[in-house]
Structures are given as structure tokens and as C-alpha cells.
XYZ file of C-alpha atoms in Angstrom:
189
model
C -50.411 -51.690 -45.845
C -48.496 -54.670 -47.281
C -51.396 -55.647 -49.536
C -51.624 -52.085 -50.852
C -47.854 -51.838 -51.384
C -47.612 -54.973 -53.531
C -50.887 -54.695 -55.499
C -50.110 -55.211 -59.176
C -52.065 -52.167 -60.422
C -50.472 -49.854 -57.850
C -46.992 -51.115 -58.677
C -47.460 -50.781 -62.442
C -48.657 -47.191 -62.078
C -45.828 -46.324 -59.694
C -43.261 -47.932 -62.008
C -44.604 -45.948 -64.975
C -44.238 -42.733 -62.951
C -40.674 -43.556 -61.829
C -38.138 -42.090 -64.277
C -35.479 -44.618 -63.256
C -37.650 -47.656 -64.026
C -39.464 -46.192 -67.064
C -36.196 -45.777 -68.977
C -35.225 -49.388 -68.263
C -38.642 -50.683 -69.364
C -38.385 -48.623 -72.572
C -34.946 -50.110 -73.230
C -36.088 -53.686 -72.510
C -39.217 -53.457 -74.685
C -37.593 -51.374 -77.439
C -36.166 -52.630 -80.692
C -32.968 -50.588 -80.692
C -30.246 -50.182 -78.077
C -29.573 -46.845 -76.406
C -27.104 -44.570 -78.137
C -24.028 -43.368 -76.199
C -25.547 -39.863 -76.060
C -28.766 -41.243 -74.538
C -26.777 -43.242 -71.986
C -24.810 -40.173 -70.877
C -28.019 -38.283 -70.124
C -29.405 -41.021 -67.857
C -29.144 -40.742 -64.053
C -26.560 -42.952 -62.345
C -29.232 -45.130 -60.691
C -30.866 -45.827 -64.075
C -27.503 -46.824 -65.568
C -26.907 -49.225 -62.677
C -30.337 -50.752 -63.229
C -29.644 -51.037 -66.974
C -26.459 -52.997 -66.228
C -28.651 -55.566 -64.501
C -31.239 -55.678 -67.306
C -30.207 -59.220 -68.274
C -31.482 -60.390 -64.882
C -34.697 -58.358 -65.116
C -37.904 -59.660 -66.681
C -41.234 -58.051 -67.455
C -43.784 -60.497 -66.055
C -47.377 -60.325 -64.909
C -46.880 -62.401 -61.756
C -45.007 -60.816 -58.863
C -41.632 -62.372 -58.197
C -39.144 -59.782 -57.060
C -40.350 -56.312 -57.928
C -38.121 -53.417 -58.973
C -39.608 -50.921 -56.561
C -40.196 -47.335 -57.693
C -38.819 -44.459 -55.628
C -42.219 -43.449 -54.240
C -42.824 -46.922 -52.728
C -39.384 -47.453 -51.128
C -39.987 -45.619 -47.862
C -43.283 -47.437 -47.366
C -41.567 -50.790 -48.012
C -38.754 -50.034 -45.545
C -41.257 -48.969 -42.868
C -43.213 -52.175 -43.383
C -40.123 -54.410 -43.242
C -38.687 -52.643 -40.196
C -41.953 -52.788 -38.256
C -42.435 -56.491 -39.050
C -38.875 -57.355 -37.970
C -39.237 -55.591 -34.630
C -36.850 -52.677 -35.301
C -33.801 -54.942 -35.196
C -31.591 -52.940 -37.485
C -30.528 -53.189 -41.129
C -29.644 -56.899 -41.133
C -33.213 -57.954 -40.368
C -34.707 -55.267 -42.598
C -32.826 -56.896 -45.494
C -35.681 -59.462 -45.602
C -37.147 -56.845 -47.899
C -34.701 -58.033 -50.587
C -36.708 -61.256 -50.955
C -39.741 -59.278 -52.166
C -38.283 -56.310 -54.044
C -35.164 -54.611 -55.357
C -33.833 -51.170 -56.247
C -30.412 -49.741 -56.953
C -28.735 -48.675 -53.704
C -31.131 -50.723 -51.562
C -28.529 -51.757 -48.968
C -27.375 -48.160 -48.496
C -30.964 -46.868 -48.238
C -31.928 -49.522 -45.669
C -28.832 -48.763 -43.591
C -29.506 -45.007 -43.641
C -33.159 -45.598 -42.773
C -32.329 -47.832 -39.803
C -29.667 -45.417 -38.527
C -32.332 -42.692 -38.482
C -34.783 -44.896 -36.504
C -34.437 -44.441 -32.754
C -36.058 -47.805 -31.934
C -33.670 -49.670 -34.266
C -30.753 -47.966 -32.519
C -32.021 -49.036 -29.092
C -32.434 -52.623 -30.310
C -28.907 -52.730 -31.727
C -27.226 -50.478 -29.160
C -23.723 -51.666 -28.237
C -23.141 -52.777 -24.688
C -21.843 -50.000 -22.474
C -18.245 -50.672 -21.447
C -17.540 -50.114 -17.779
C -14.177 -49.198 -16.365
C -14.657 -50.936 -13.043
C -15.673 -54.582 -12.726
C -19.330 -54.937 -11.831
C -20.168 -56.292 -8.403
C -23.338 -57.825 -7.018
C -25.630 -55.609 -5.000
C -26.201 -57.504 -1.778
C -29.293 -56.447 0.096
C -29.968 -57.964 3.533
C -33.651 -56.984 3.804
C -36.496 -55.702 1.577
C -36.275 -52.113 0.298
C -32.693 -51.686 1.542
C -31.577 -51.164 -2.086
C -34.010 -50.105 -4.811
C -32.734 -49.989 -8.394
C -34.309 -47.411 -10.697
C -34.197 -47.014 -14.475
C -35.895 -44.774 -17.043
C -36.741 -45.889 -20.578
C -38.304 -44.013 -23.458
C -40.631 -45.919 -25.782
C -42.958 -44.929 -28.604
C -45.695 -42.515 -27.530
C -48.834 -44.300 -26.285
C -52.363 -43.230 -27.183
C -52.665 -41.332 -23.879
C -49.472 -39.353 -24.623
C -47.140 -41.131 -22.234
C -43.829 -42.332 -23.649
C -41.540 -42.803 -20.627
C -41.388 -45.747 -18.224
C -39.906 -45.605 -14.736
C -38.861 -49.102 -13.611
C -38.209 -49.715 -9.902
C -36.837 -53.020 -8.589
C -36.282 -54.088 -4.988
C -32.891 -55.816 -5.088
C -33.697 -58.151 -2.171
C -37.132 -59.464 -3.272
C -36.763 -58.754 -7.028
C -40.209 -57.088 -6.898
C -40.480 -54.844 -9.957
C -42.850 -51.981 -10.691
C -43.079 -50.235 -14.080
C -44.778 -46.832 -14.084
C -45.729 -45.085 -17.343
C -44.988 -41.335 -17.255
C -45.472 -38.444 -19.655
C -41.975 -37.003 -19.104
C -38.816 -37.423 -17.004
C -39.052 -34.284 -14.905
C -38.481 -34.389 -11.158
C -41.998 -33.101 -10.498
C -43.539 -35.978 -12.487
C -41.324 -38.557 -10.777
C -42.319 -37.328 -7.328
C -46.041 -37.345 -8.085
C -46.546 -40.933 -9.267
C -48.385 -43.462 -7.094
C -46.700 -46.904 -7.342
């Protein structure tokens, strides 16, 4: 996917099809500046990109690419998956390879919409009572249980029931298809 995303031919075609970038390329390769009337008709994102035109270069080698709209989602998916769904800060590694106007906002919105990123960056739950140790005197006196939801596996299961014996610390993780009582009662640990 990464090789396809940053192939020179694919990027050139996508940039030519992106209205935002095409106008900037026309301005940078043109012989006359834009008239005030032409500027007023441009979208806000194109105007922001034009303001940065002194920092932009048209080169054959890839340095930092101005990414067209159609490639942005693919780039964010790639960066998020490679960083382990750790939220917008880690997805910002994308900035080293490419750029677009509003990139920080888009990455933040994308990560907020990703359930796995939210789990990775979830704030600690504040308790009202101080936590105390569970003291078990013999095996299976106290069994801790937790449910987690992960990405759907190939066999359709996406839930994990985790059971831990507090005394021995023996842990069993059981993949389940759902969190219904019937499913929980039917598993064989």
C-alpha cells in the first residue's frame, strides 16, 4: 500500500486531478501572477497553499509531497496502522513524508473517529474510593473477569473474555463472537 501511495506516476496523476493543487501548480509554473478576481474565486484551502508557495518546489524526486485530496485518507490509514493506533501525535509522522492544508485537523478528526486509537489513548478511569488489594487465601477463591473488544478476526470473533485467578495469577483468555450471557455460559476454558 505504501509503495502504491508514493509512486511518482500515481502522485502526479492524482495531483493533476486535485483542483486545490492544480491551481497552485499553474500559478507556480505560470508567467503572470493571479489577479484579485481569480484569487477571490479560489477555495480557501487553495489560497492557504498559495501562501506557502515560496516553500513549495516542483521537483522530480520525492521529498515532501503535497498530497492530493484523494490520497489523504489512504495516507492517514497507513500512518495510523504503522504507528499502532496510538492517536494523532504518533500519526503526525505522516508530516515527514507529505503535506496538505489542514493536515493536523484532518489527522485529529480521523484518529477521534478510530475506535482502536481511542482505546490506546483512553484516559485512566478515576475512582472515587481508594483501590485496595484483593487478598485471596487459596486458588479460585477470587476470580477476576474482564471483557475486551478487538478488531474482528477472520473467524468472526471480536470479543475476548479474560479470567484471572487472583491467588495463582493464572490467566485464561477466551475469544468469543459476542458478549451475551448465553455465549459466556457456553465457553469451555
